[in-house]
Amino acid sequence: MSQTDIDQLQADLLAAIAGAPGLEGLEQCRVHALGKQGVVTGLLKTLGGMSPDERQLQGPRIQALRTAVTEAIGDRKAMMERAGLDARLATETLDMSLPAGGMSGGSVHPVSQVMDELAEIFADLGFAVATGPEIEDDWHNFTALNIPDAHPARAMHDTFYFEAQAKTAGDGQNPSSDSAGLAGGAGRAKRMLLRTHTSPVQIRTMVTTPPPIRIIAPGRTYRSDSDATHTPMFHQVEGLVIDKGITLGHLKWTLETFVKAFFERDDIVLRQRPSYFPFTEPSVEIDVGYTLIKGKRVIGGTAPDGWMEILGSGMVHPKVIAACGLDPEVWQGFAFGCGIDRLAMLKYGIDDLRAFFDGDLRWLRHYGFAALDIPTLSGGIGA
Ligand code: PHE
């Protein structure tokens, strides 16, 4: 084929591409030129039967034709698509000021609601909200809390550990060598885990904040445990007070005030029982009295029918205070930890814990709270 013929063919093809009425027409042009039976494809096939000299002459011509046609199709296609989008944008309108009619199904999860209530109640008592990472290291989750390696209390927390990383592999094989003692700073083991309680936030707060300290720390916690009353992920709230001259009396008053505000009734009786946590001494388990109403346990009543355990607490162990770099002769305090999911179940009469995390919209509609109903002490905490 002469150069003139090729030029003519190229001009024809480009004219057809430029005149293609729409994406479909353009596709027809592509098949006509570049498809399996296409004219340009046909020309390319003739190269195989040519003498080397002729191929050297025709090859570049035909390739140039193919490139020109391919590019023209690509350009025209992009142009058509852009024009299509412009046309849509020109006709479609979205009125951002319209009320979200069909979207009214959203609600606040009971756990979020209870967290807001806790923050509201404790803010009134002068507590700030603190947070910490859910992926913790061994030192903050255990060692600094007076649970050294090989301490039997570790077995009480069915811990999810991360695999030791290459540079800290020694931790996994010989953990005791890297987490010797409670002295903060040096020698902190870097074996990572999912925090088994919110107590590491106590440590993080004491290490970074000079006392006096008054915080609560609500958040997610994890244990390898799963049945009707346990889920591998659950929520706790931690409380911590560090100051001078703090006693068990302060702990008792604070918890009583909190439980009364939370359950929104004054006839609450608390019972303190001796208990054991490595990070508090003495340790106190707190039970709340319930009254049986038609066979259902309802929190409250001055002459309770029975007791329900609601939280663990105690005076912060001097070793824990020292591990955070504070002098236990000067600073004392109390701490408590409590399951938020359980609080929500008790307050709002929800009896299946697992349903909390199913994401079932019907459940959320039933138990959820209106997004704009923000808990306030004056308006009612669980409005
Ligand atoms: N961290 C404890 C637990 O998860 C609860 C607790 C917190 C007890 C603070 C005492 C003081 O079981």
mmCIF file of C-alpha atoms and ligand atoms in Angstrom:
data_model
loop_
_atom_site.group_PDB
_atom_site.id
_atom_site.type_symbol
_atom_site.label_atom_id
_atom_site.label_comp_id
_atom_site.label_asym_id
_atom_site.label_seq_id
_atom_site.Cartn_x
_atom_site.Cartn_y
_atom_site.Cartn_z
ATOM 1 C CA MET A 1 0.000 0.000 0.000
ATOM 2 C CA SER A 2 1.366 3.385 -0.881
ATOM 3 C CA GLN A 3 1.794 6.142 1.647
ATOM 4 C CA THR A 4 -0.938 8.052 -0.146
ATOM 5 C CA ASP A 5 -3.355 5.168 0.284
ATOM 6 C CA ILE A 6 -2.488 4.873 3.935
ATOM 7 C CA ASP A 7 -2.921 8.625 4.428
ATOM 8 C CA GLN A 8 -6.292 8.411 2.734
ATOM 9 C CA LEU A 9 -7.367 5.475 4.921
ATOM 10 C CA GLN A 10 -6.219 7.329 8.047
ATOM 11 C CA ALA A 11 -8.138 10.453 7.049
ATOM 12 C CA ASP A 12 -11.299 8.385 6.474
ATOM 13 C CA LEU A 13 -10.986 6.572 9.776
ATOM 14 C CA LEU A 14 -10.299 9.751 11.757
ATOM 15 C CA ALA A 15 -13.264 11.469 10.103
ATOM 16 C CA ALA A 16 -15.508 8.559 11.073
ATOM 17 C CA ILE A 17 -14.217 8.694 14.664
ATOM 18 C CA ALA A 18 -14.746 12.453 14.878
ATOM 19 C CA GLY A 19 -18.268 12.038 13.516
ATOM 20 C CA ALA A 20 -19.286 9.078 15.672
ATOM 21 C CA PRO A 21 -22.586 10.104 17.271
ATOM 22 C CA GLY A 22 -22.102 8.367 20.597
ATOM 23 C CA LEU A 23 -20.172 5.758 22.542
ATOM 24 C CA GLU A 24 -21.842 2.986 20.578
ATOM 25 C CA GLY A 25 -20.920 4.526 17.220
ATOM 26 C CA LEU A 26 -17.376 4.997 18.463
ATOM 27 C CA GLU A 27 -17.186 1.330 19.424
ATOM 28 C CA GLN A 28 -18.271 0.431 15.879
ATOM 29 C CA CYS A 29 -15.414 2.560 14.508
ATOM 30 C CA ARG A 30 -12.995 0.753 16.810
ATOM 31 C CA VAL A 31 -14.154 -2.682 15.678
ATOM 32 C CA HIS A 32 -14.065 -1.569 12.028
ATOM 33 C CA ALA A 33 -10.442 -0.407 12.341
ATOM 34 C CA LEU A 34 -8.810 -2.354 15.151
ATOM 35 C CA GLY A 35 -11.061 -5.392 15.750
ATOM 36 C CA LYS A 36 -9.985 -8.903 14.778
ATOM 37 C CA GLN A 37 -11.302 -8.414 11.222
ATOM 38 C CA GLY A 38 -10.560 -4.701 11.206
ATOM 39 C CA VAL A 39 -8.917 -2.874 8.306
ATOM 40 C CA VAL A 40 -5.851 -1.781 10.266
ATOM 41 C CA THR A 41 -5.491 -5.242 11.796
ATOM 42 C CA GLY A 42 -5.708 -6.662 8.263
ATOM 43 C CA LEU A 43 -2.867 -4.390 7.115
ATOM 44 C CA LEU A 44 -0.728 -5.435 10.075
ATOM 45 C CA LYS A 45 -1.242 -9.075 9.122
ATOM 46 C CA THR A 46 0.146 -8.432 5.616
ATOM 47 C CA LEU A 47 3.527 -7.537 7.179
ATOM 48 C CA GLY A 48 4.249 -11.228 7.774
ATOM 49 C CA GLY A 49 4.193 -12.077 4.047
ATOM 50 C CA MET A 50 6.443 -9.212 2.925
ATOM 51 C CA SER A 51 10.086 -9.280 1.984
ATOM 52 C CA PRO A 52 12.365 -7.775 4.653
ATOM 53 C CA ASP A 53 12.945 -4.652 2.557
ATOM 54 C CA GLU A 54 9.290 -4.025 1.975
ATOM 55 C CA ARG A 55 8.453 -4.739 5.629
ATOM 56 C CA GLN A 56 10.979 -2.101 6.643
ATOM 57 C CA LEU A 57 9.162 0.398 4.488
ATOM 58 C CA GLN A 58 5.562 -0.589 5.304
ATOM 59 C CA GLY A 59 5.987 -1.514 8.991
ATOM 60 C CA PRO A 60 6.445 2.007 10.395
ATOM 61 C CA ARG A 61 3.670 3.385 8.141
ATOM 62 C CA ILE A 62 1.101 0.860 9.286
ATOM 63 C CA GLN A 63 2.154 1.135 12.952
ATOM 64 C CA ALA A 64 1.834 4.924 12.755
ATOM 65 C CA LEU A 65 -1.668 4.482 11.320
ATOM 66 C CA ARG A 66 -2.587 2.187 14.166
ATOM 67 C CA THR A 67 -1.252 4.596 16.788
ATOM 68 C CA ALA A 68 -3.108 7.550 15.264
ATOM 69 C CA VAL A 69 -6.411 5.657 15.165
ATOM 70 C CA THR A 70 -6.019 4.279 18.715
ATOM 71 C CA GLU A 71 -5.280 7.711 20.126
ATOM 72 C CA ALA A 72 -8.137 9.368 18.260
ATOM 73 C CA ILE A 73 -10.585 6.791 19.636
ATOM 74 C CA GLY A 74 -9.236 7.254 23.203
ATOM 75 C CA ASP A 75 -9.470 11.054 23.008
ATOM 76 C CA ARG A 76 -12.956 11.023 21.583
ATOM 77 C CA LYS A 77 -14.131 8.536 24.198
ATOM 78 C CA ALA A 78 -12.791 10.647 27.078
ATOM 79 C CA MET A 79 -14.463 13.701 25.580
ATOM 80 C CA MET A 80 -17.821 11.941 25.274
ATOM 81 C CA GLU A 81 -17.639 10.711 28.866
ATOM 82 C CA ARG A 82 -16.780 14.164 30.167
ATOM 83 C CA ALA A 83 -19.636 15.683 28.205
ATOM 84 C CA GLY A 84 -21.994 13.049 29.617
ATOM 85 C CA LEU A 85 -20.954 13.861 33.184
ATOM 86 C CA ASP A 86 -21.261 17.614 32.556
ATOM 87 C CA ALA A 87 -24.756 17.098 31.188
ATOM 88 C CA ARG A 88 -25.753 15.079 34.263
ATOM 89 C CA LEU A 89 -24.304 17.639 36.635
ATOM 90 C CA ALA A 90 -26.163 20.379 34.804
ATOM 91 C CA THR A 91 -29.534 18.687 35.199
ATOM 92 C CA GLU A 92 -29.283 16.928 38.568
ATOM 93 C CA THR A 93 -29.728 18.988 41.702
ATOM 94 C CA LEU A 94 -29.303 18.105 45.347
ATOM 95 C CA ASP A 95 -31.036 20.255 47.938
ATOM 96 C CA MET A 96 -28.788 20.073 50.993
ATOM 97 C CA SER A 97 -31.337 21.947 53.087
ATOM 98 C CA LEU A 98 -33.999 19.223 52.816
ATOM 99 C CA PRO A 99 -34.653 17.266 56.029
ATOM 100 C CA ALA A 100 -33.287 13.701 55.857
ATOM 101 C CA GLY A 101 -36.683 12.044 55.488
ATOM 102 C CA GLY A 102 -35.869 8.396 54.878
ATOM 103 C CA MET A 103 -32.820 8.478 57.135
ATOM 104 C CA SER A 104 -34.522 8.745 60.491
ATOM 105 C CA GLY A 105 -33.605 5.169 61.506
ATOM 106 C CA GLY A 106 -30.245 6.057 63.079
ATOM 107 C CA SER A 107 -29.935 5.740 66.846
ATOM 108 C CA VAL A 108 -27.307 5.878 69.559
ATOM 109 C CA HIS A 109 -26.136 2.447 70.765
ATOM 110 C CA PRO A 110 -26.832 1.778 74.465
ATOM 111 C CA VAL A 111 -23.089 1.402 75.102
ATOM 112 C CA SER A 112 -22.397 4.852 73.638
ATOM 113 C CA GLN A 113 -25.313 6.244 75.599
ATOM 114 C CA VAL A 114 -24.003 4.791 78.872
ATOM 115 C CA MET A 115 -20.506 6.131 78.135
ATOM 116 C CA ASP A 116 -22.027 9.603 77.708
ATOM 117 C CA GLU A 117 -23.933 9.193 80.964
ATOM 118 C CA LEU A 118 -20.746 8.157 82.798
ATOM 119 C CA ALA A 119 -18.847 11.144 81.437
ATOM 120 C CA GLU A 120 -21.690 13.443 82.485
ATOM 121 C CA ILE A 121 -21.944 12.060 86.030
ATOM 122 C CA PHE A 122 -18.217 12.027 86.676
ATOM 123 C CA ALA A 123 -17.637 15.422 85.081
ATOM 124 C CA ASP A 124 -19.944 16.767 87.776
ATOM 125 C CA LEU A 125 -17.639 15.184 90.385
ATOM 126 C CA GLY A 126 -14.574 16.816 88.811
ATOM 127 C CA PHE A 127 -13.321 13.835 86.779
ATOM 128 C CA ALA A 128 -11.823 14.266 83.291
ATOM 129 C CA VAL A 129 -12.126 11.598 80.591
ATOM 130 C CA ALA A 130 -8.831 9.869 79.693
ATOM 131 C CA THR A 131 -8.116 7.379 76.912
ATOM 132 C CA GLY A 132 -5.393 4.921 76.015
ATOM 133 C CA PRO A 133 -4.557 2.529 73.175
ATOM 134 C CA GLU A 134 -6.433 -0.754 72.727
ATOM 135 C CA ILE A 135 -3.209 -2.374 71.503
ATOM 136 C CA GLU A 136 -1.110 -2.269 74.646
ATOM 137 C CA ASP A 137 2.250 -3.532 75.750
ATOM 138 C CA ASP A 138 2.855 -5.985 78.521
ATOM 139 C CA TRP A 139 4.288 -3.371 80.849
ATOM 140 C CA HIS A 140 1.245 -1.088 80.907
ATOM 141 C CA ASN A 141 -1.328 -3.896 80.922
ATOM 142 C CA PHE A 142 0.349 -6.110 83.524
ATOM 143 C CA THR A 143 3.800 -5.428 84.902
ATOM 144 C CA ALA A 144 3.268 -1.849 86.072
ATOM 145 C CA LEU A 145 -0.021 -2.975 87.623
ATOM 146 C CA ASN A 146 1.918 -5.281 89.926
ATOM 147 C CA ILE A 147 1.252 -8.335 87.773
ATOM 148 C CA PRO A 148 4.788 -9.428 86.894
ATOM 149 C CA ASP A 149 5.458 -12.303 84.529
ATOM 150 C CA ALA A 150 4.437 -15.687 85.884
ATOM 151 C CA HIS A 151 2.061 -13.995 88.345
ATOM 152 C CA PRO A 152 -0.999 -16.255 88.657
ATOM 153 C CA ALA A 153 -3.311 -13.275 88.071
ATOM 154 C CA ARG A 154 -2.216 -13.279 84.423
ATOM 155 C CA ALA A 155 -4.144 -16.490 83.981
ATOM 156 C CA MET A 156 -7.345 -14.662 85.019
ATOM 157 C CA HIS A 157 -7.085 -12.501 81.892
ATOM 158 C CA ASP A 158 -7.444 -14.718 78.825
ATOM 159 C CA THR A 159 -5.151 -12.451 76.877
ATOM 160 C CA PHE A 160 -4.937 -12.028 73.108
ATOM 161 C CA TYR A 161 -1.217 -11.648 72.438
ATOM 162 C CA PHE A 162 0.288 -10.450 69.176
ATOM 163 C CA GLU A 163 3.077 -12.557 67.756
ATOM 164 C CA ALA A 164 6.436 -11.227 68.884
ATOM 165 C CA GLN A 165 8.067 -9.062 66.223
ATOM 166 C CA ALA A 166 11.505 -9.972 64.947
ATOM 167 C CA LYS A 167 13.340 -7.236 66.823
ATOM 168 C CA THR A 168 11.585 -8.019 70.073
ATOM 169 C CA ALA A 169 11.501 -11.785 69.570
ATOM 170 C CA GLY A 170 13.403 -12.192 72.816
ATOM 171 C CA ASP A 171 10.314 -11.023 74.677
ATOM 172 C CA GLY A 172 8.323 -14.025 73.595
ATOM 173 C CA GLN A 173 11.002 -16.586 74.353
ATOM 174 C CA ASN A 174 12.251 -15.195 77.590
ATOM 175 C CA PRO A 175 9.837 -12.571 78.772
ATOM 176 C CA SER A 176 11.190 -12.266 82.294
ATOM 177 C CA SER A 177 14.515 -10.981 81.041
ATOM 178 C CA ASP A 178 12.844 -7.956 79.499
ATOM 179 C CA SER A 179 10.314 -6.986 82.081
ATOM 180 C CA ALA A 180 12.305 -7.258 85.238
ATOM 181 C CA GLY A 181 10.600 -5.539 88.090
ATOM 182 C CA LEU A 182 8.189 -2.671 88.361
ATOM 183 C CA ALA A 183 10.658 0.180 88.009
ATOM 184 C CA GLY A 184 9.201 2.192 85.091
ATOM 185 C CA GLY A 185 11.227 3.397 82.112
ATOM 186 C CA ALA A 186 14.021 0.968 81.422
ATOM 187 C CA GLY A 187 13.337 -2.654 80.584
ATOM 188 C CA ARG A 188 9.697 -2.332 79.523
ATOM 189 C CA ALA A 189 8.684 -5.457 77.695
ATOM 190 C CA LYS A 190 7.433 -4.700 74.198
ATOM 191 C CA ARG A 191 5.299 -7.791 73.729
ATOM 192 C CA MET A 192 2.033 -6.369 72.393
ATOM 193 C CA LEU A 193 -1.464 -7.499 73.307
ATOM 194 C CA LEU A 194 -5.081 -6.364 73.216
ATOM 195 C CA ARG A 195 -5.665 -4.686 76.553
ATOM 196 C CA THR A 196 -7.572 -6.993 78.884
ATOM 197 C CA HIS A 197 -8.894 -4.130 81.029
ATOM 198 C CA THR A 198 -8.891 -0.336 81.113
ATOM 199 C CA SER A 199 -6.433 -0.311 84.029
ATOM 200 C CA PRO A 200 -3.411 0.448 81.774
ATOM 201 C CA VAL A 201 -4.955 3.913 81.334
ATOM 202 C CA GLN A 202 -4.333 4.422 85.075
ATOM 203 C CA ILE A 203 -0.647 3.813 84.420
ATOM 204 C CA ARG A 204 -0.502 6.038 81.346
ATOM 205 C CA THR A 205 -2.200 8.838 83.250
ATOM 206 C CA MET A 206 0.022 8.588 86.343
ATOM 207 C CA VAL A 207 3.160 8.475 84.190
ATOM 208 C CA THR A 208 2.236 11.600 82.217
ATOM 209 C CA THR A 209 0.082 13.742 84.532
ATOM 210 C CA PRO A 210 1.259 15.248 87.805
ATOM 211 C CA PRO A 211 -1.242 14.633 90.645
ATOM 212 C CA PRO A 212 -3.823 15.432 91.829
ATOM 213 C CA ILE A 213 -5.542 13.133 89.317
ATOM 214 C CA ARG A 214 -9.250 12.487 88.824
ATOM 215 C CA ILE A 215 -10.086 10.573 85.661
ATOM 216 C CA ILE A 216 -12.427 8.034 84.213
ATOM 217 C CA ALA A 217 -11.358 5.992 81.192
ATOM 218 C CA PRO A 218 -14.133 4.293 79.247
ATOM 219 C CA GLY A 219 -13.249 2.057 76.323
ATOM 220 C CA ARG A 220 -13.013 -1.299 74.604
ATOM 221 C CA THR A 221 -11.293 -4.238 76.253
ATOM 222 C CA TYR A 222 -10.615 -7.774 75.028
ATOM 223 C CA ARG A 223 -10.449 -11.262 76.470
ATOM 224 C CA SER A 224 -10.495 -14.626 74.769
ATOM 225 C CA ASP A 225 -13.822 -15.556 76.266
ATOM 226 C CA SER A 226 -17.166 -16.108 74.588
ATOM 227 C CA ASP A 227 -20.482 -17.363 75.942
ATOM 228 C CA ALA A 228 -23.918 -15.981 76.854
ATOM 229 C CA THR A 229 -22.469 -13.471 79.312
ATOM 230 C CA HIS A 230 -19.013 -12.869 77.772
ATOM 231 C CA THR A 231 -17.988 -11.463 74.418
ATOM 232 C CA PRO A 232 -14.331 -11.327 73.263
ATOM 233 C CA MET A 233 -14.665 -7.538 73.006
ATOM 234 C CA PHE A 234 -16.440 -5.716 75.794
ATOM 235 C CA HIS A 235 -16.398 -2.294 77.420
ATOM 236 C CA GLN A 236 -15.071 -1.136 80.745
ATOM 237 C CA VAL A 237 -14.792 2.141 82.534
ATOM 238 C CA GLU A 238 -11.864 2.776 84.806
ATOM 239 C CA GLY A 239 -11.808 5.382 87.539
ATOM 240 C CA LEU A 240 -8.697 6.761 89.204
ATOM 241 C CA VAL A 241 -8.138 9.331 91.931
ATOM 242 C CA ILE A 242 -4.634 10.195 93.130
ATOM 243 C CA ASP A 243 -4.182 12.903 95.734
ATOM 244 C CA LYS A 244 -2.943 13.413 99.281
ATOM 245 C CA GLY A 245 -4.864 11.815 102.133
ATOM 246 C CA ILE A 246 -7.268 9.754 100.026
ATOM 247 C CA THR A 247 -9.030 6.960 101.939
ATOM 248 C CA LEU A 248 -11.504 4.132 101.433
ATOM 249 C CA GLY A 249 -14.185 6.557 102.645
ATOM 250 C CA HIS A 250 -13.679 8.699 99.533
ATOM 251 C CA LEU A 251 -13.982 5.588 97.392
ATOM 252 C CA LYS A 252 -17.225 4.539 99.058
ATOM 253 C CA TRP A 253 -18.833 7.977 98.770
ATOM 254 C CA THR A 254 -17.787 8.391 95.146
ATOM 255 C CA LEU A 255 -19.178 5.024 94.099
ATOM 256 C CA GLU A 256 -22.411 5.534 96.014
ATOM 257 C CA THR A 257 -22.904 8.945 94.437
ATOM 258 C CA PHE A 258 -22.165 7.502 91.008
ATOM 259 C CA VAL A 259 -24.506 4.499 91.312
ATOM 260 C CA LYS A 260 -27.364 6.682 92.596
ATOM 261 C CA ALA A 261 -26.944 9.164 89.745
ATOM 262 C CA PHE A 262 -26.597 6.412 87.166
ATOM 263 C CA PHE A 263 -29.675 4.418 88.184
ATOM 264 C CA GLU A 264 -31.477 7.672 88.928
ATOM 265 C CA ARG A 265 -32.757 6.719 92.358
ATOM 266 C CA ASP A 266 -31.727 7.442 95.931
ATOM 267 C CA ASP A 267 -32.720 4.159 97.556
ATOM 268 C CA ILE A 268 -29.549 2.403 96.455
ATOM 269 C CA VAL A 269 -27.660 0.258 98.932
ATOM 270 C CA LEU A 270 -24.095 -0.808 98.217
ATOM 271 C CA ARG A 271 -22.285 -3.682 99.862
ATOM 272 C CA GLN A 272 -18.512 -3.845 100.042
ATOM 273 C CA ARG A 273 -16.784 -7.211 100.055
ATOM 274 C CA PRO A 274 -13.072 -7.897 100.490
ATOM 275 C CA SER A 275 -11.540 -9.068 97.233
ATOM 276 C CA TYR A 276 -8.223 -9.363 95.478
ATOM 277 C CA PHE A 277 -6.665 -7.412 92.612
ATOM 278 C CA PRO A 278 -2.867 -7.243 92.369
ATOM 279 C CA PHE A 279 -2.997 -3.481 91.739
ATOM 280 C CA THR A 280 -5.155 -2.484 94.724
ATOM 281 C CA GLU A 281 -4.659 -3.046 98.436
ATOM 282 C CA PRO A 282 -7.063 -3.443 100.042
ATOM 283 C CA SER A 283 -9.335 -4.570 97.209
ATOM 284 C CA VAL A 284 -13.064 -4.158 97.455
ATOM 285 C CA GLU A 285 -15.781 -5.735 95.355
ATOM 286 C CA ILE A 286 -18.948 -3.648 95.218
ATOM 287 C CA ASP A 287 -22.413 -5.211 95.077
ATOM 288 C CA VAL A 288 -25.615 -3.293 94.533
ATOM 289 C CA GLY A 289 -28.906 -4.314 96.130
ATOM 290 C CA TYR A 290 -31.865 -5.306 93.946
ATOM 291 C CA THR A 291 -35.559 -5.784 94.589
ATOM 292 C CA LEU A 292 -37.564 -8.548 92.937
ATOM 293 C CA ILE A 293 -40.515 -7.126 91.027
ATOM 294 C CA LYS A 294 -42.629 -9.780 89.272
ATOM 295 C CA GLY A 295 -39.621 -12.061 89.233
ATOM 296 C CA LYS A 296 -37.367 -9.412 87.653
ATOM 297 C CA ARG A 297 -34.344 -7.974 89.437
ATOM 298 C CA VAL A 298 -34.627 -4.210 89.653
ATOM 299 C CA ILE A 299 -31.680 -2.223 91.004
ATOM 300 C CA GLY A 300 -32.571 -0.344 94.189
ATOM 301 C CA GLY A 301 -34.667 -0.722 97.320
ATOM 302 C CA THR A 302 -33.548 -0.028 100.862
ATOM 303 C CA ALA A 303 -34.241 -3.607 101.970
ATOM 304 C CA PRO A 304 -32.770 -5.511 99.029
ATOM 305 C CA ASP A 305 -33.885 -9.017 98.071
ATOM 306 C CA GLY A 306 -30.410 -9.819 96.841
ATOM 307 C CA TRP A 307 -27.072 -8.468 95.646
ATOM 308 C CA MET A 308 -25.490 -8.077 92.268
ATOM 309 C CA GLU A 309 -21.776 -7.569 91.775
ATOM 310 C CA ILE A 310 -21.172 -4.435 89.726
ATOM 311 C CA LEU A 311 -17.581 -3.350 90.112
ATOM 312 C CA GLY A 312 -14.084 -4.014 91.393
ATOM 313 C CA SER A 313 -12.174 -1.362 93.262
ATOM 314 C CA GLY A 314 -9.616 -0.636 95.935
ATOM 315 C CA MET A 315 -6.852 1.630 97.134
ATOM 316 C CA VAL A 316 -4.113 1.891 94.495
ATOM 317 C CA HIS A 317 -1.235 -0.400 95.517
ATOM 318 C CA PRO A 318 1.887 1.540 96.602
ATOM 319 C CA LYS A 319 3.938 -0.530 94.150
ATOM 320 C CA VAL A 320 1.769 0.732 91.277
ATOM 321 C CA ILE A 321 2.181 4.341 92.384
ATOM 322 C CA ALA A 322 5.946 3.815 92.612
ATOM 323 C CA ALA A 323 6.082 2.114 89.192
ATOM 324 C CA CYS A 324 4.684 5.324 87.706
ATOM 325 C CA GLY A 325 7.426 7.390 89.293
ATOM 326 C CA LEU A 326 5.384 8.852 92.186
ATOM 327 C CA ASP A 327 6.198 8.615 95.887
ATOM 328 C CA PRO A 328 3.609 6.368 97.584
ATOM 329 C CA GLU A 329 4.436 8.011 100.923
ATOM 330 C CA VAL A 330 3.057 11.261 99.525
ATOM 331 C CA TRP A 331 0.366 10.175 97.062
ATOM 332 C CA GLN A 332 -2.498 7.771 97.647
ATOM 333 C CA GLY A 333 -5.611 7.043 95.722
ATOM 334 C CA PHE A 334 -8.373 4.712 94.764
ATOM 335 C CA ALA A 335 -9.312 3.017 91.533
ATOM 336 C CA PHE A 336 -12.304 1.146 90.235
ATOM 337 C CA GLY A 337 -13.207 -0.796 87.134
ATOM 338 C CA CYS A 338 -16.637 -1.680 85.883
ATOM 339 C CA GLY A 339 -18.219 -3.368 82.857
ATOM 340 C CA ILE A 340 -20.144 -0.837 80.771
ATOM 341 C CA ASP A 341 -22.150 -3.432 78.844
ATOM 342 C CA ARG A 342 -23.387 -4.856 82.118
ATOM 343 C CA LEU A 343 -24.343 -1.401 83.380
ATOM 344 C CA ALA A 344 -26.336 -0.851 80.192
ATOM 345 C CA MET A 345 -28.078 -4.223 80.563
ATOM 346 C CA LEU A 346 -29.004 -3.548 84.181
ATOM 347 C CA LYS A 347 -30.249 -0.021 83.580
ATOM 348 C CA TYR A 348 -32.151 -0.585 80.355
ATOM 349 C CA GLY A 349 -33.412 -4.119 80.943
ATOM 350 C CA ILE A 350 -31.520 -5.737 78.075
ATOM 351 C CA ASP A 351 -30.926 -9.409 78.699
ATOM 352 C CA ASP A 352 -28.728 -10.736 75.917
ATOM 353 C CA LEU A 353 -25.188 -9.408 75.853
ATOM 354 C CA ARG A 354 -24.378 -10.887 72.450
ATOM 355 C CA ALA A 355 -27.139 -8.862 70.776
ATOM 356 C CA PHE A 356 -25.126 -5.731 71.659
ATOM 357 C CA PHE A 357 -22.634 -6.512 68.929
ATOM 358 C CA ASP A 358 -24.800 -8.146 66.241
ATOM 359 C CA GLY A 359 -25.471 -4.859 64.457
ATOM 360 C CA ASP A 360 -29.131 -5.846 64.006
ATOM 361 C CA LEU A 361 -30.989 -2.672 63.021
ATOM 362 C CA ARG A 362 -34.224 -3.843 64.656
ATOM 363 C CA TRP A 363 -32.406 -4.248 67.972
ATOM 364 C CA LEU A 364 -30.813 -0.821 67.594
ATOM 365 C CA ARG A 365 -34.158 0.773 66.826
ATOM 366 C CA HIS A 366 -35.650 -0.837 69.908
ATOM 367 C CA TYR A 367 -32.859 -0.211 72.412
ATOM 368 C CA GLY A 368 -31.104 2.759 70.798
ATOM 369 C CA PHE A 369 -31.418 6.392 71.835
ATOM 370 C CA ALA A 370 -32.328 9.437 69.798
ATOM 371 C CA ALA A 371 -29.172 11.135 68.576
ATOM 372 C CA LEU A 372 -30.065 14.533 70.001
ATOM 373 C CA ASP A 373 -31.076 13.288 73.465
ATOM 374 C CA ILE A 374 -27.879 14.193 75.241
ATOM 375 C CA PRO A 375 -27.725 13.045 78.871
ATOM 376 C CA THR A 376 -27.614 15.854 81.419
ATOM 377 C CA LEU A 377 -27.938 15.758 85.189
ATOM 378 C CA SER A 378 -30.662 18.372 85.091
ATOM 379 C CA GLY A 379 -32.630 16.861 82.219
ATOM 380 C CA GLY A 380 -32.321 13.252 83.391
ATOM 381 C CA ILE A 381 -29.299 11.088 82.715
ATOM 382 C CA GLY A 382 -31.066 8.324 80.810
ATOM 383 C CA ALA A 383 -33.702 10.478 79.153
HETATM 384 N N1 PHE B 1 -9.126 -4.099 86.110
HETATM 385 C C1 PHE B 1 -9.983 -4.900 86.923
HETATM 386 C C2 PHE B 1 -10.659 -5.969 86.061
HETATM 387 O O1 PHE B 1 -10.692 -5.833 84.868
HETATM 388 C C3 PHE B 1 -11.027 -4.076 87.622
HETATM 389 C C4 PHE B 1 -10.458 -3.125 88.635
HETATM 390 C C5 PHE B 1 -10.047 -1.853 88.245
HETATM 391 C C6 PHE B 1 -10.328 -3.496 89.955
HETATM 392 C C7 PHE B 1 -9.521 -0.979 89.180
HETATM 393 C C8 PHE B 1 -9.804 -2.640 90.879
HETATM 394 C C9 PHE B 1 -9.402 -1.367 90.505
HETATM 395 O O2 PHE B 1 -11.150 -6.950 86.531
#
